[in-house]
Coordinates of C-alpha atoms in Angstrom, one line a residue:
X710 CA -34.5 35.7 -169.2
X711 CA -32.5 38.8 -169.3
X712 CA -34.7 41.8 -170.9
X713 CA -33.2 43.3 -174.3
X714 CA -34.1 46.7 -174.9
X715 CA -37.3 47.0 -177.4
X716 CA -35.7 49.4 -179.7
X717 CA -31.7 49.2 -179.9
X718 CA -31.5 45.4 -178.7
X719 CA -28.9 46.4 -176.3
X720 CA -28.6 44.3 -172.8
X721 CA -28.9 46.8 -170.0
X722 CA -25.8 46.3 -167.7
X723 CA -26.2 45.4 -164.1
X724 CA -25.7 47.9 -161.3
X725 CA -23.0 45.7 -159.1
X726 CA -22.7 45.8 -155.2
X727 CA -21.0 49.2 -154.5
X728 CA -18.1 49.4 -152.1
X729 CA -19.1 50.9 -148.4
X730 CA -20.1 54.4 -149.5
X731 CA -17.7 57.0 -148.9
X732 CA -18.5 60.8 -147.8
X733 CA -16.1 63.8 -148.6
X734 CA -16.1 65.8 -145.2
X735 CA -19.7 64.4 -144.6
X736 CA -21.1 65.1 -148.1
X737 CA -22.4 62.1 -149.8
X738 CA -22.2 62.1 -153.4
X739 CA -25.3 63.5 -155.3
X740 CA -25.6 60.5 -157.4
X741 CA -26.1 58.3 -154.0
X742 CA -29.7 59.8 -153.5
X743 CA -33.0 58.3 -153.8
X744 CA -35.9 59.9 -153.2
X745 CA -39.2 58.8 -151.1
X746 CA -42.4 60.7 -150.9
X747 CA -46.1 60.7 -150.1
X748 CA -47.5 63.0 -152.5
X749 CA -47.0 66.0 -149.9
X750 CA -43.4 65.9 -149.0
X751 CA -40.5 64.3 -150.0
X752 CA -37.0 63.0 -148.2
X753 CA -33.7 62.2 -149.9
X754 CA -31.9 59.0 -148.6
X755 CA -28.4 58.1 -149.1
X756 CA -27.0 54.7 -150.3
X757 CA -25.3 54.6 -146.6
X758 CA -28.8 54.6 -145.4
X759 CA -28.8 58.5 -143.9
X760 CA -31.8 60.6 -144.5
X761 CA -30.2 63.6 -145.4
X762 CA -33.3 65.9 -146.7
X763 CA -36.8 66.1 -145.5
X764 CA -38.7 69.5 -145.4
X765 CA -41.9 68.6 -143.2
X766 CA -45.2 69.2 -143.3
X767 CA -44.9 70.0 -147.0
X768 CA -42.4 69.9 -150.2
X769 CA -41.7 73.4 -149.8
X770 CA -41.6 73.7 -146.2
X771 CA -38.4 74.5 -144.2
X772 CA -36.4 71.6 -143.9
X773 CA -36.2 68.8 -140.7
X774 CA -33.4 67.4 -142.2
X775 CA -30.9 69.1 -144.2
X776 CA -27.6 67.6 -144.0
X777 CA -27.2 67.4 -147.7
X778 CA -26.6 71.3 -147.8
X779 CA -24.9 71.1 -144.4
X780 CA -23.4 68.1 -142.5
X781 CA -22.6 69.5 -139.1
X782 CA -25.6 71.6 -138.7
X783 CA -28.5 70.4 -141.2
X784 CA -29.8 67.6 -139.2
X785 CA -30.6 64.0 -140.6
X786 CA -32.0 60.5 -139.9
X787 CA -29.1 57.9 -139.6
X788 CA -29.3 54.3 -140.0
X789 CA -26.5 51.6 -140.8
X790 CA -24.5 49.1 -140.1
X791 CA -22.1 49.6 -137.2
X792 CA -19.4 47.6 -139.1
X793 CA -18.2 47.7 -142.6
X794 CA -20.8 46.9 -145.2
X795 CA -21.7 47.1 -148.9
X796 CA -24.7 48.6 -150.5
X797 CA -27.0 47.2 -153.0
X798 CA -30.5 48.7 -153.5
X799 CA -33.8 49.2 -155.5
X800 CA -37.1 50.3 -155.4
X801 CA -39.5 47.8 -154.9
X802 CA -41.0 47.2 -158.2
X803 CA -43.5 49.6 -159.7
X804 CA -43.4 51.7 -156.2
X805 CA -41.5 54.5 -154.7
X806 CA -40.7 52.6 -151.3
X807 CA -36.6 52.0 -151.2
X808 CA -35.4 48.9 -150.5
X809 CA -31.7 48.7 -149.3
X810 CA -29.8 45.8 -148.8
X811 CA -26.5 45.8 -146.3
X812 CA -24.1 43.1 -146.7
X813 CA -21.4 42.8 -143.6
X814 CA -18.9 39.7 -142.8
X815 CA -21.2 39.3 -140.0
X816 CA -24.5 38.9 -141.9
X817 CA -26.8 40.5 -144.5
X818 CA -29.9 43.3 -143.5
X819 CA -32.6 44.9 -145.4
X820 CA -33.6 48.4 -144.9
X821 CA -37.1 49.3 -146.2
X822 CA -37.8 53.0 -146.4
X823 CA -41.1 54.6 -147.0
X824 CA -43.3 58.3 -146.4
X825 CA -46.3 56.4 -145.8
X826 CA -49.5 57.0 -147.7
X827 CA -52.3 57.9 -145.5
X828 CA -55.0 55.3 -144.6
X829 CA -57.7 55.3 -147.8
X830 CA -60.2 56.4 -145.0
X831 CA -58.0 58.7 -142.9
X832 CA -58.5 62.5 -143.0
X833 CA -55.7 62.6 -140.6
X834 CA -53.1 65.7 -141.6
X835 CA -50.1 63.7 -140.0
X836 CA -46.9 62.7 -141.5
X837 CA -44.7 59.5 -140.9
X838 CA -41.4 58.2 -142.3
X839 CA -41.3 54.6 -141.5
X840 CA -38.1 52.2 -141.5
X841 CA -38.1 48.7 -141.1
X842 CA -34.9 46.5 -140.6
X843 CA -35.1 42.8 -141.2
X844 CA -32.3 40.6 -140.4
X845 CA -31.7 38.2 -143.7
X846 CA -28.6 36.1 -142.5
X847 CA -26.3 36.0 -139.4
X848 CA -26.2 38.8 -136.9
X849 CA -25.4 42.4 -137.7
X850 CA -25.0 45.4 -135.4
X851 CA -26.7 48.6 -136.2
X852 CA -26.9 52.0 -135.2
X853 CA -29.1 55.1 -135.5
X854 CA -29.6 58.3 -134.7
X855 CA -32.2 60.9 -135.7
X856 CA -31.2 64.5 -135.5
X857 CA -33.8 66.9 -136.1
X858 CA -32.9 70.6 -136.8
X859 CA -36.0 72.6 -137.4
X860 CA -36.1 75.7 -140.1
X861 CA -33.6 74.8 -142.4
X862 CA -31.0 73.7 -139.5
X863 CA -31.4 77.2 -137.6
X864 CA -33.6 75.6 -134.6
X865 CA -32.5 72.8 -132.2
X866 CA -35.4 70.8 -130.8
X867 CA -36.6 70.5 -127.3
X868 CA -36.2 66.6 -126.2
X869 CA -38.5 64.9 -124.0
X870 CA -40.8 62.0 -123.5
X871 CA -44.5 61.7 -124.0
X872 CA -46.0 58.2 -122.8
X873 CA -42.7 57.0 -122.6
X874 CA -41.8 57.9 -126.6
X875 CA -39.4 60.4 -127.1
X876 CA -40.3 63.8 -129.1
X877 CA -38.8 66.4 -130.6
X878 CA -40.8 70.0 -130.3
X879 CA -40.2 73.8 -131.9
X880 CA -43.0 75.8 -131.7
X881 CA -46.0 74.2 -133.6
X882 CA -44.1 71.2 -134.6
X883 CA -43.5 68.0 -133.0
X884 CA -41.8 65.2 -134.0
X885 CA -42.2 61.4 -132.3
X886 CA -39.5 59.1 -132.5
X887 CA -41.1 55.7 -132.2
X888 CA -38.5 52.3 -131.7
X889 CA -39.4 48.7 -131.6
X890 CA -37.1 46.0 -131.4
X891 CA -34.6 48.6 -131.9
X892 CA -32.8 49.0 -128.7
X893 CA -33.9 51.6 -126.2
X894 CA -34.0 55.2 -127.5
X895 CA -31.4 57.8 -125.8
X896 CA -31.9 61.1 -125.6
X897 CA -28.3 62.4 -126.3
X898 CA -27.9 66.4 -126.3
X899 CA -30.3 67.3 -129.6
X900 CA -30.6 63.8 -130.9
X901 CA -32.3 60.6 -130.5
X902 CA -30.0 57.6 -130.9
X903 CA -29.5 53.7 -130.1
X904 CA -28.3 50.7 -132.0
X905 CA -29.2 46.9 -132.1
X906 CA -28.3 43.7 -133.5
X907 CA -30.3 42.1 -136.2
X908 CA -31.6 38.4 -136.1
X909 CA -34.3 35.9 -137.1
X910 CA -37.5 36.8 -135.9
X911 CA -39.3 40.1 -135.7
X912 CA -37.7 43.1 -137.8
X913 CA -36.8 46.2 -136.1
X914 CA -38.9 49.3 -137.0
X915 CA -38.2 52.7 -136.3
X916 CA -40.9 55.6 -137.6
X917 CA -40.9 59.2 -137.2
X918 CA -44.5 60.7 -136.5
X919 CA -45.0 64.4 -137.6
X920 CA -47.4 67.0 -136.6
X921 CA -47.7 70.8 -137.5
X922 CA -49.9 73.0 -135.6
X923 CA -52.0 69.9 -134.8
X924 CA -52.0 67.1 -132.0
X925 CA -49.1 64.8 -132.0
X926 CA -50.5 61.2 -132.4
X927 CA -48.4 58.1 -131.4
X928 CA -48.4 55.5 -133.7
X929 CA -48.8 51.5 -132.7
X930 CA -46.1 49.2 -134.6
X931 CA -49.2 47.3 -136.1
X932 CA -50.3 50.8 -137.6
X933 CA -47.2 52.0 -139.2
X934 CA -45.9 48.2 -140.7
X935 CA -49.6 48.2 -142.0
X936 CA -49.6 51.4 -143.7
X937 CA -45.7 50.5 -144.9
X938 CA -47.5 47.5 -146.5
X939 CA -50.3 49.5 -147.7
X940 CA -48.0 52.1 -149.6
X941 CA -46.6 49.4 -151.3
X942 CA -49.7 48.0 -152.5
X943 CA -51.0 51.6 -153.6
X944 CA -47.9 52.4 -155.5
X945 CA -48.1 49.4 -157.6
X946 CA -51.5 49.5 -158.2
X947 CA -50.7 53.3 -159.5
X948 CA -48.1 51.7 -161.8
X949 CA -50.0 48.7 -163.2
X950 CA -52.3 51.7 -164.6
X951 CA -50.1 53.3 -166.7
X952 CA -50.6 52.3 -170.5
X953 CA -47.0 53.0 -171.7
X954 CA -46.0 50.2 -173.5
X955 CA -43.2 51.5 -175.8
X956 CA -39.0 51.8 -175.5
X957 CA -37.3 52.1 -172.6
X958 CA -40.3 50.7 -170.4
X959 CA -38.6 50.4 -167.5
X960 CA -37.0 54.2 -167.6
X961 CA -40.1 55.5 -168.5
X962 CA -42.1 54.2 -165.5
X963 CA -39.9 55.2 -163.0
X964 CA -39.9 58.7 -164.6
X965 CA -43.2 58.5 -164.2
X966 CA -43.1 57.5 -160.6
X967 CA -40.5 60.3 -160.1
X968 CA -43.0 62.7 -161.6
X969 CA -45.7 61.5 -159.1
X970 CA -43.7 62.3 -156.5
X971 CA -43.4 65.8 -157.1
X972 CA -47.3 66.0 -157.5
X973 CA -48.5 67.9 -154.6
X974 CA -51.4 66.1 -153.9
X975 CA -53.5 68.8 -152.1
X976 CA -53.6 71.2 -154.9
X977 CA -52.2 68.8 -158.3
X978 CA -49.4 71.6 -158.8
X979 CA -46.4 69.9 -159.8
X980 CA -43.1 70.9 -158.4
X981 CA -39.9 71.2 -160.5
X982 CA -37.8 69.4 -158.1
X983 CA -37.8 68.1 -154.5
X984 CA -34.7 70.3 -153.1
X985 CA -33.4 73.7 -152.9
X986 CA -29.8 75.0 -153.7
X987 CA -28.2 71.9 -154.6
X988 CA -25.6 73.5 -157.0
X989 CA -25.0 73.6 -160.8
X990 CA -21.3 74.1 -160.3
X991 CA -19.2 72.9 -156.7
X992 CA -18.3 75.8 -155.1
X993 CA -20.3 78.1 -157.2
X994 CA -23.3 80.4 -156.8
X995 CA -25.8 78.7 -158.8
X996 CA -27.9 77.5 -156.3
X997 CA -31.6 77.7 -156.5
X998 CA -34.9 76.6 -154.7
X999 CA -36.9 74.8 -157.2
X1000 CA -39.9 73.5 -154.8
X1001 CA -42.4 75.6 -156.9
X1002 CA -44.7 74.8 -160.3
X1003 CA -42.8 76.6 -163.3
X1004 CA -45.2 77.4 -166.1
X1005 CA -42.3 76.4 -168.7
X1006 CA -42.9 72.7 -167.7
X1007 CA -46.7 72.9 -168.1
X1008 CA -47.2 71.3 -171.5
X1009 CA -44.3 68.4 -170.7
X1010 CA -46.2 67.8 -167.6
X1011 CA -49.5 67.7 -169.2
X1012 CA -48.5 65.6 -172.2
X1013 CA -46.4 63.0 -170.4
X1014 CA -49.7 62.6 -168.0
X1015 CA -51.4 61.8 -171.5
X1016 CA -49.2 60.1 -172.8
X1017 CA -49.0 57.6 -169.3
X1018 CA -52.9 57.5 -168.6
X1019 CA -52.6 59.2 -165.7
X1020 CA -56.2 61.1 -166.5
X1021 CA -56.7 62.6 -162.7
X1022 CA -53.2 64.3 -162.6
X1023 CA -53.7 65.8 -165.9
X1024 CA -57.2 67.2 -164.6
X1025 CA -56.1 68.1 -161.5
X1026 CA -52.9 69.8 -162.7
X1027 CA -54.5 71.7 -165.6
X1028 CA -57.2 73.0 -163.3
X1029 CA -54.8 74.0 -160.7
X1030 CA -52.7 75.7 -163.5
X1031 CA -55.9 77.8 -164.4
X1032 CA -56.6 78.7 -160.8
X1033 CA -52.6 80.2 -160.0
X1034 CA -52.6 82.0 -163.4
X1035 CA -56.1 83.5 -162.7
X1036 CA -54.3 85.3 -159.4
X1037 CA -52.2 87.1 -162.2
X1038 CA -54.3 87.2 -165.3
X1039 CA -53.7 88.4 -167.7
X1040 CA -49.9 88.3 -166.8
X1041 CA -48.2 84.8 -166.2
X1042 CA -45.6 84.7 -163.3
X1043 CA -42.8 82.3 -164.1
X1044 CA -43.6 80.0 -161.2
X1045 CA -46.1 79.5 -158.6
X1046 CA -46.1 78.1 -155.2
X1047 CA -47.6 74.7 -154.9
X1048 CA -50.7 76.2 -153.0
X1049 CA -51.1 78.2 -156.3
X1050 CA -49.9 81.5 -154.5
X1051 CA -47.6 84.1 -156.1
X1052 CA -45.0 85.1 -153.3
X1053 CA -41.9 84.0 -153.7
X1054 CA -39.2 86.1 -151.9
X1055 CA -35.5 84.7 -152.3
X1056 CA -33.6 84.9 -149.1
X1057 CA -30.5 83.2 -147.8
X1058 CA -30.2 80.4 -145.4
X1059 CA -27.3 80.0 -143.0
X1060 CA -26.2 76.5 -143.8
X1061 CA -22.7 76.0 -145.4
X1062 CA -24.1 74.6 -148.8
X1063 CA -23.1 71.1 -150.7
X1064 CA -19.4 71.0 -150.9
X1065 CA -19.4 74.6 -149.6
X1066 CA -21.8 75.9 -152.5
X1067 CA -23.1 79.0 -151.2
X1068 CA -25.4 81.0 -150.9
X1069 CA -28.3 78.5 -150.2
X1070 CA -31.4 80.0 -150.9
X1071 CA -35.3 79.7 -150.0
X1072 CA -37.7 81.3 -152.4
X1073 CA -36.8 82.2 -155.9
X1074 CA -36.3 85.8 -157.3
X1075 CA -37.5 84.4 -161.2
X1076 CA -40.7 84.4 -159.9
X1077 CA -41.2 88.3 -161.2
X1078 CA -39.5 88.1 -164.4
X1079 CA -40.9 88.7 -167.7
X1080 CA -40.6 85.0 -170.0
X1081 CA -42.7 85.1 -172.8
X1082 CA -42.2 81.7 -173.7
X1083 CA -45.0 81.0 -170.6
X1084 CA -47.6 82.2 -172.7
X1085 CA -47.0 79.5 -175.2
X1086 CA -46.7 76.9 -172.7
X1087 CA -50.2 77.8 -171.3
X1088 CA -52.0 78.0 -174.4
X1089 CA -50.1 74.7 -175.7
X1090 CA -51.2 73.0 -172.5
X1091 CA -54.9 74.4 -172.6
X1092 CA -54.6 72.7 -176.7
X1093 CA -53.3 69.4 -175.2
X1094 CA -56.1 69.5 -172.8
X1095 CA -58.8 69.9 -175.2
X1096 CA -57.3 67.5 -178.1
X1097 CA -57.6 64.8 -175.3
X1098 CA -61.4 65.4 -175.2
X1099 CA -61.6 67.6 -172.3
X1100 CA -63.7 71.3 -172.8
X1101 CA -62.9 74.6 -170.9
X1102 CA -65.5 76.2 -169.3
X1103 CA -66.7 79.6 -170.0
X1104 CA -64.4 81.6 -167.7
X1105 CA -61.3 79.6 -168.7
X1106 CA -62.4 80.4 -172.7
X1107 CA -62.2 84.1 -171.7
X1108 CA -59.2 84.4 -170.0
X1109 CA -57.3 82.1 -172.8
X1110 CA -58.8 84.5 -175.6
X1111 CA -57.4 87.7 -173.4
X1112 CA -54.1 86.1 -173.0
X1113 CA -53.5 85.8 -177.2
X1114 CA -55.0 89.3 -176.7
X1115 CA -52.0 90.3 -174.3
X1116 CA -49.3 88.7 -176.4
X1117 CA -50.2 90.6 -178.9
X1118 CA -49.4 93.8 -177.3
X1119 CA -46.2 91.8 -175.3
X1120 CA -44.4 90.0 -177.3
X1121 CA -42.3 92.8 -179.0
X1122 CA -40.6 93.4 -175.6
X1123 CA -37.3 92.0 -174.5
X1124 CA -37.3 89.2 -171.5
X1125 CA -35.4 86.7 -169.4
X1126 CA -35.7 83.6 -171.7
X1127 CA -36.5 80.3 -170.8
X1128 CA -33.2 80.1 -168.9
X1129 CA -34.1 83.0 -166.5
X1130 CA -30.8 84.9 -166.9
X1131 CA -30.3 87.6 -164.5
X1132 CA -28.9 90.0 -167.2
X1133 CA -30.0 92.3 -169.2
X1134 CA -33.3 91.0 -171.0
X1135 CA -32.9 90.0 -174.7
X1136 CA -35.3 89.2 -177.4
X1137 CA -34.4 85.6 -177.1
X1138 CA -35.6 83.4 -180.3
X1139 CA -37.3 80.6 -178.2
X1140 CA -39.4 83.3 -176.3
X1141 CA -40.7 84.7 -179.8
X1142 CA -41.3 80.9 -181.3
X1143 CA -43.4 80.4 -178.1
X1144 CA -45.3 83.7 -178.4
X1145 CA -45.9 82.5 -182.1
X1146 CA -47.4 79.4 -180.5
X1147 CA -49.7 81.1 -178.2
X1148 CA -51.4 82.8 -180.9
X1149 CA -51.4 79.6 -183.6
X1150 CA -53.2 77.6 -180.3
X1151 CA -55.5 80.5 -179.7
X1152 CA -56.2 80.5 -183.1
X1153 CA -57.1 76.4 -183.5
X1154 CA -58.9 76.6 -180.3
X1155 CA -60.9 79.6 -181.5
X1156 CA -61.8 77.5 -184.8
X1157 CA -63.4 74.4 -182.9
X1158 CA -65.1 77.1 -181.2
X1159 CA -63.4 76.6 -177.9
X1160 CA -63.0 80.3 -176.9
X1161 CA -64.2 83.3 -177.9
X1162 CA -62.9 84.2 -181.8
X1163 CA -63.8 88.1 -181.9
X1164 CA -60.0 88.8 -181.9
X1165 CA -59.2 85.9 -184.7
X1166 CA -58.2 88.1 -187.0
X1167 CA -55.6 90.3 -184.7
X1168 CA -54.0 87.0 -183.5
X1169 CA -53.6 85.8 -187.1
X1170 CA -52.0 89.3 -188.1
X1171 CA -49.7 89.2 -185.0
X1172 CA -48.7 85.5 -185.7
X1173 CA -47.4 86.2 -188.9
X1174 CA -45.6 89.4 -187.2
X1175 CA -43.9 87.2 -185.0
X1176 CA -43.0 84.9 -187.8
X1177 CA -41.6 87.5 -189.7
X1178 CA -39.5 88.9 -186.8
X1179 CA -38.3 85.3 -186.3
X1180 CA -36.9 84.9 -189.9
X1181 CA -35.7 88.3 -190.4
X1182 CA -34.0 88.8 -187.0
X1183 CA -33.3 85.5 -185.2
X1184 CA -31.6 83.5 -188.6
X1185 CA -28.0 83.6 -189.0
X1186 CA -27.2 83.3 -192.6
X1187 CA -23.4 82.4 -191.3
X1188 CA -24.6 79.1 -189.4
X1189 CA -27.7 78.7 -191.5
X1190 CA -29.7 77.9 -188.5
X1191 CA -31.8 80.2 -185.7
X1192 CA -29.8 81.5 -183.3
X1193 CA -29.8 82.2 -179.6
X1194 CA -31.5 86.0 -179.7
X1195 CA -31.8 89.0 -182.3
X1196 CA -28.5 89.7 -184.6
X1197 CA -26.7 87.1 -182.8
X1198 CA -24.6 84.2 -183.8
X1199 CA -24.6 82.5 -180.5
X1200 CA -26.9 79.1 -180.0
X1201 CA -29.0 77.6 -177.4
X1202 CA -31.0 74.4 -176.9
X1203 CA -33.7 75.8 -176.3
X1204 CA -34.3 76.3 -179.9
X1205 CA -35.1 72.6 -179.9
X1206 CA -38.5 73.5 -178.7
X1207 CA -39.6 75.4 -181.7
X1208 CA -39.0 72.3 -183.6
X1209 CA -40.9 70.0 -180.6
X1210 CA -43.8 72.5 -180.2
X1211 CA -44.5 72.9 -184.0
X1212 CA -43.3 76.2 -184.6
X1213 CA -42.3 74.6 -188.1
X1214 CA -42.7 71.3 -189.2
X1215 CA -39.6 68.7 -188.7
X1216 CA -39.0 68.9 -192.4
X1217 CA -38.3 72.6 -192.6
X1218 CA -34.9 73.1 -193.8
X1219 CA -34.3 75.6 -191.4
X1220 CA -35.2 73.5 -188.3
X1221 CA -33.2 70.5 -189.6
X1222 CA -30.1 73.0 -189.6
X1223 CA -30.9 74.5 -186.7
X1224 CA -30.9 70.7 -185.0
X1225 CA -27.4 70.2 -186.7
X1226 CA -25.9 73.7 -185.5
X1227 CA -27.1 72.8 -181.8
X1228 CA -25.0 69.7 -182.1
X1229 CA -22.3 71.1 -183.4
X1230 CA -22.2 74.0 -181.2
X1231 CA -23.5 72.6 -177.7
X1232 CA -23.5 68.9 -177.9
X1233 CA -20.3 66.8 -176.3
X1234 CA -21.2 63.1 -176.6
X1235 CA -24.2 62.3 -175.0
X1236 CA -24.6 65.6 -172.8
X1237 CA -26.0 69.3 -174.2
X1238 CA -25.1 72.3 -172.7
X1239 CA -28.1 74.7 -172.5
X1240 CA -25.9 77.8 -173.9
X1241 CA -22.3 79.2 -174.1
X1242 CA -21.5 82.8 -172.6
X1243 CA -22.7 84.8 -169.7
X1244 CA -26.0 84.9 -168.5
X1245 CA -25.7 87.7 -165.3
X1246 CA -24.2 84.9 -162.5
X1247 CA -20.9 84.1 -162.2
X1248 CA -19.1 81.0 -162.8
X1249 CA -20.4 78.0 -165.0
X1250 CA -22.6 74.8 -165.0
X1251 CA -22.8 71.3 -166.0
X1252 CA -24.7 69.8 -168.8
X1253 CA -28.3 70.2 -168.8
X1254 CA -30.1 66.8 -169.2
X1255 CA -33.6 68.1 -170.2
X1256 CA -31.6 69.2 -173.4
X1257 CA -29.9 66.1 -174.2
X1258 CA -33.1 64.3 -174.1
X1259 CA -34.8 67.2 -176.3
X1260 CA -32.0 66.5 -178.8
X1261 CA -33.3 63.0 -179.0
X1262 CA -36.8 64.0 -179.9
X1263 CA -35.4 66.5 -182.6
X1264 CA -33.6 63.7 -183.9
X1265 CA -36.7 61.4 -184.0
X1266 CA -39.3 63.6 -185.5
X1267 CA -36.6 64.5 -188.1
X1268 CA -36.1 61.2 -189.4
X1269 CA -32.8 60.7 -187.6
X1270 CA -33.9 57.5 -185.9
X1271 CA -30.7 55.3 -185.5
X1272 CA -28.8 58.7 -184.4
X1273 CA -31.9 59.0 -181.9
X1274 CA -32.1 55.4 -180.6
X1275 CA -28.1 55.8 -180.2
X1276 CA -28.2 58.7 -178.2
X1277 CA -31.3 57.5 -175.8
X1278 CA -29.5 54.5 -175.1
X1279 CA -26.6 56.6 -173.6
X1280 CA -29.1 59.1 -171.7
X1281 CA -30.8 56.4 -169.8
X1282 CA -27.3 54.8 -168.9
X1283 CA -26.6 58.1 -167.3
X1284 CA -29.1 57.6 -164.2
X1285 CA -28.0 56.6 -161.0
X1286 CA -28.5 53.1 -159.5
X1287 CA -32.4 53.4 -158.8
X1288 CA -33.0 55.4 -162.1
X1289 CA -33.1 59.2 -161.2
X1290 CA -31.7 62.0 -162.6
X1291 CA -30.6 65.3 -161.3
X1292 CA -30.9 68.7 -163.0
X1293 CA -27.4 68.4 -164.8
X1294 CA -24.4 66.2 -164.8
X1295 CA -20.5 67.1 -165.1
X1296 CA -19.7 65.7 -168.0
X1297 CA -16.0 65.5 -167.1
X1298 CA -16.6 63.3 -164.1
X1299 CA -20.5 62.1 -164.4
X1300 CA -21.5 63.9 -161.2
X1301 CA -24.7 64.9 -160.6
X1302 CA -25.0 68.7 -160.3
X1303 CA -28.6 70.7 -159.3
X1304 CA -31.6 69.9 -157.6
X1305 CA -32.9 66.7 -157.9
X1306 CA -35.2 64.0 -158.6
X1307 CA -35.5 67.0 -161.5
X1308 CA -38.9 67.2 -163.0
X1309 CA -38.2 68.5 -166.4
X1310 CA -35.4 65.8 -167.2
X1311 CA -37.8 63.0 -166.3
X1312 CA -40.4 64.9 -168.1
X1313 CA -38.0 65.3 -171.4
X1314 CA -37.2 61.7 -170.8
X1315 CA -40.9 60.4 -171.2
X1316 CA -41.3 62.8 -174.4
X1317 CA -38.0 61.6 -175.9
X1318 CA -38.9 57.7 -175.3
X1319 CA -42.9 58.5 -176.8
X1320 CA -41.1 60.1 -179.8
X1321 CA -38.9 57.2 -180.7
X1322 CA -41.6 55.0 -180.3
X1323 CA -43.6 56.8 -182.7
X1324 CA -41.0 57.5 -185.1
X1325 CA -40.0 53.5 -185.2
X1326 CA -43.8 52.8 -185.6

């Protein structure tokens, strides 16, 4: 039976088999990438079977494969038919295990890719990529090549054999290339390569085993295949436990699985994306490292975990957030490393950049900015956590109260805003609204005796002062709406967060008018821009997907449900063939832009779907 949309009734469009993927100067379209991961690291796999990005041992480590940023020097793991082919692919249902089917004139081949999950009883620190090739029909010639380039492509490997297995090493890193029924591996210069023909019977298996500052363990074929099968079962168990039963369930579940890939299991932190320096404009310099955890995303993250029944992830993330922010208390950093650290010095990596988009950066200088909205996100996250029935210990409660005290003395300052502009600081409206949220949530927590309330009168006075400032300095009579910053007429999609976080109720005429003004100034079909105008960085950018989903949620909360459903239908169709979203989309071409998979895009999708579901109920 054909599935129908539970709200709109529309029939989803099937994704047809694509022609053989085409690369431009060695670069695959960003839409062509799927992601696999194991809770510690993640890899991008193109439609043509090439692993073009993989950072080991951790998500934020220097890359081993970075062909997505430099096909010549970045390194990759190529695996595909050696004859013309077409491609169809999917994630195995309920998993982050990728299945790619190549169809050729000679036969059909199925490739299954996973970063295998550790054994339940194993404490082994190693990392493992398993690729299983099965002949489904006929006999297809296949070729593969592992081209490791350590340290963002700056370090060619030393290749040798250990117990007959090719091993690439550099410094403390070692990579074993294990192949079974996949031809005899040959050491060719700085790569390990071979070829074989598929047929009936035993599948081919190629596995990469990695070690960093520990002994390199050479796995057996049986161990690799067992871990692959166990990974599939583990992902399915996790998916089956998700409680979401609202509209767009398939897209919500895929977003949950994408978000799970961004959870750094050793700490509980959630990365903004799995990649660095994928451009917001082709040929431009808006290329940022997103392999950090942003306080900006915290309330959306915790809310998504709670909505989906991810209690362990919610608890782990909240306590990681409390630990990381303790290190800089009372001031918050914009972002933290996945291990909770604060140092993220930005430097240039000598790669050519995606389609020539330079510089390629590691680290992020935004870490040192003042962004006042983060304090509202932190207090909102604490409020959501306690509203779900959790308690705060005395130290956390004291620190949250001190954060509210800090906002009382800091909210009057200009800041870089939610979008981390690199122009001069301004009094951004959304930042002030989130300062109001910070003080409001502190008052709510104090009223429930969850944090000390001795400074509650001061918080109440300053909350009113913030509201007076926003209403007098940040509302434009000309537009009849809130605007981007004080004494301005410019619009900013971040203003929608004032509604979503409850600065004013959705039936307030000022918020309703602001939603309409955002639509008029920044919406183009399903696409919504963050803002227009200068921000201290040359060039432009695509439409920001999270903003489009925020608009869906705003429309739903304002009672404009039919419009919300229509826009959501359009946005869900903008994902790639496996349901992933990047940070931005080029409204003219539909091309993905920015890092991917982008956590905020998927978080906003989940939140929007939940809001529409609540509105329709």
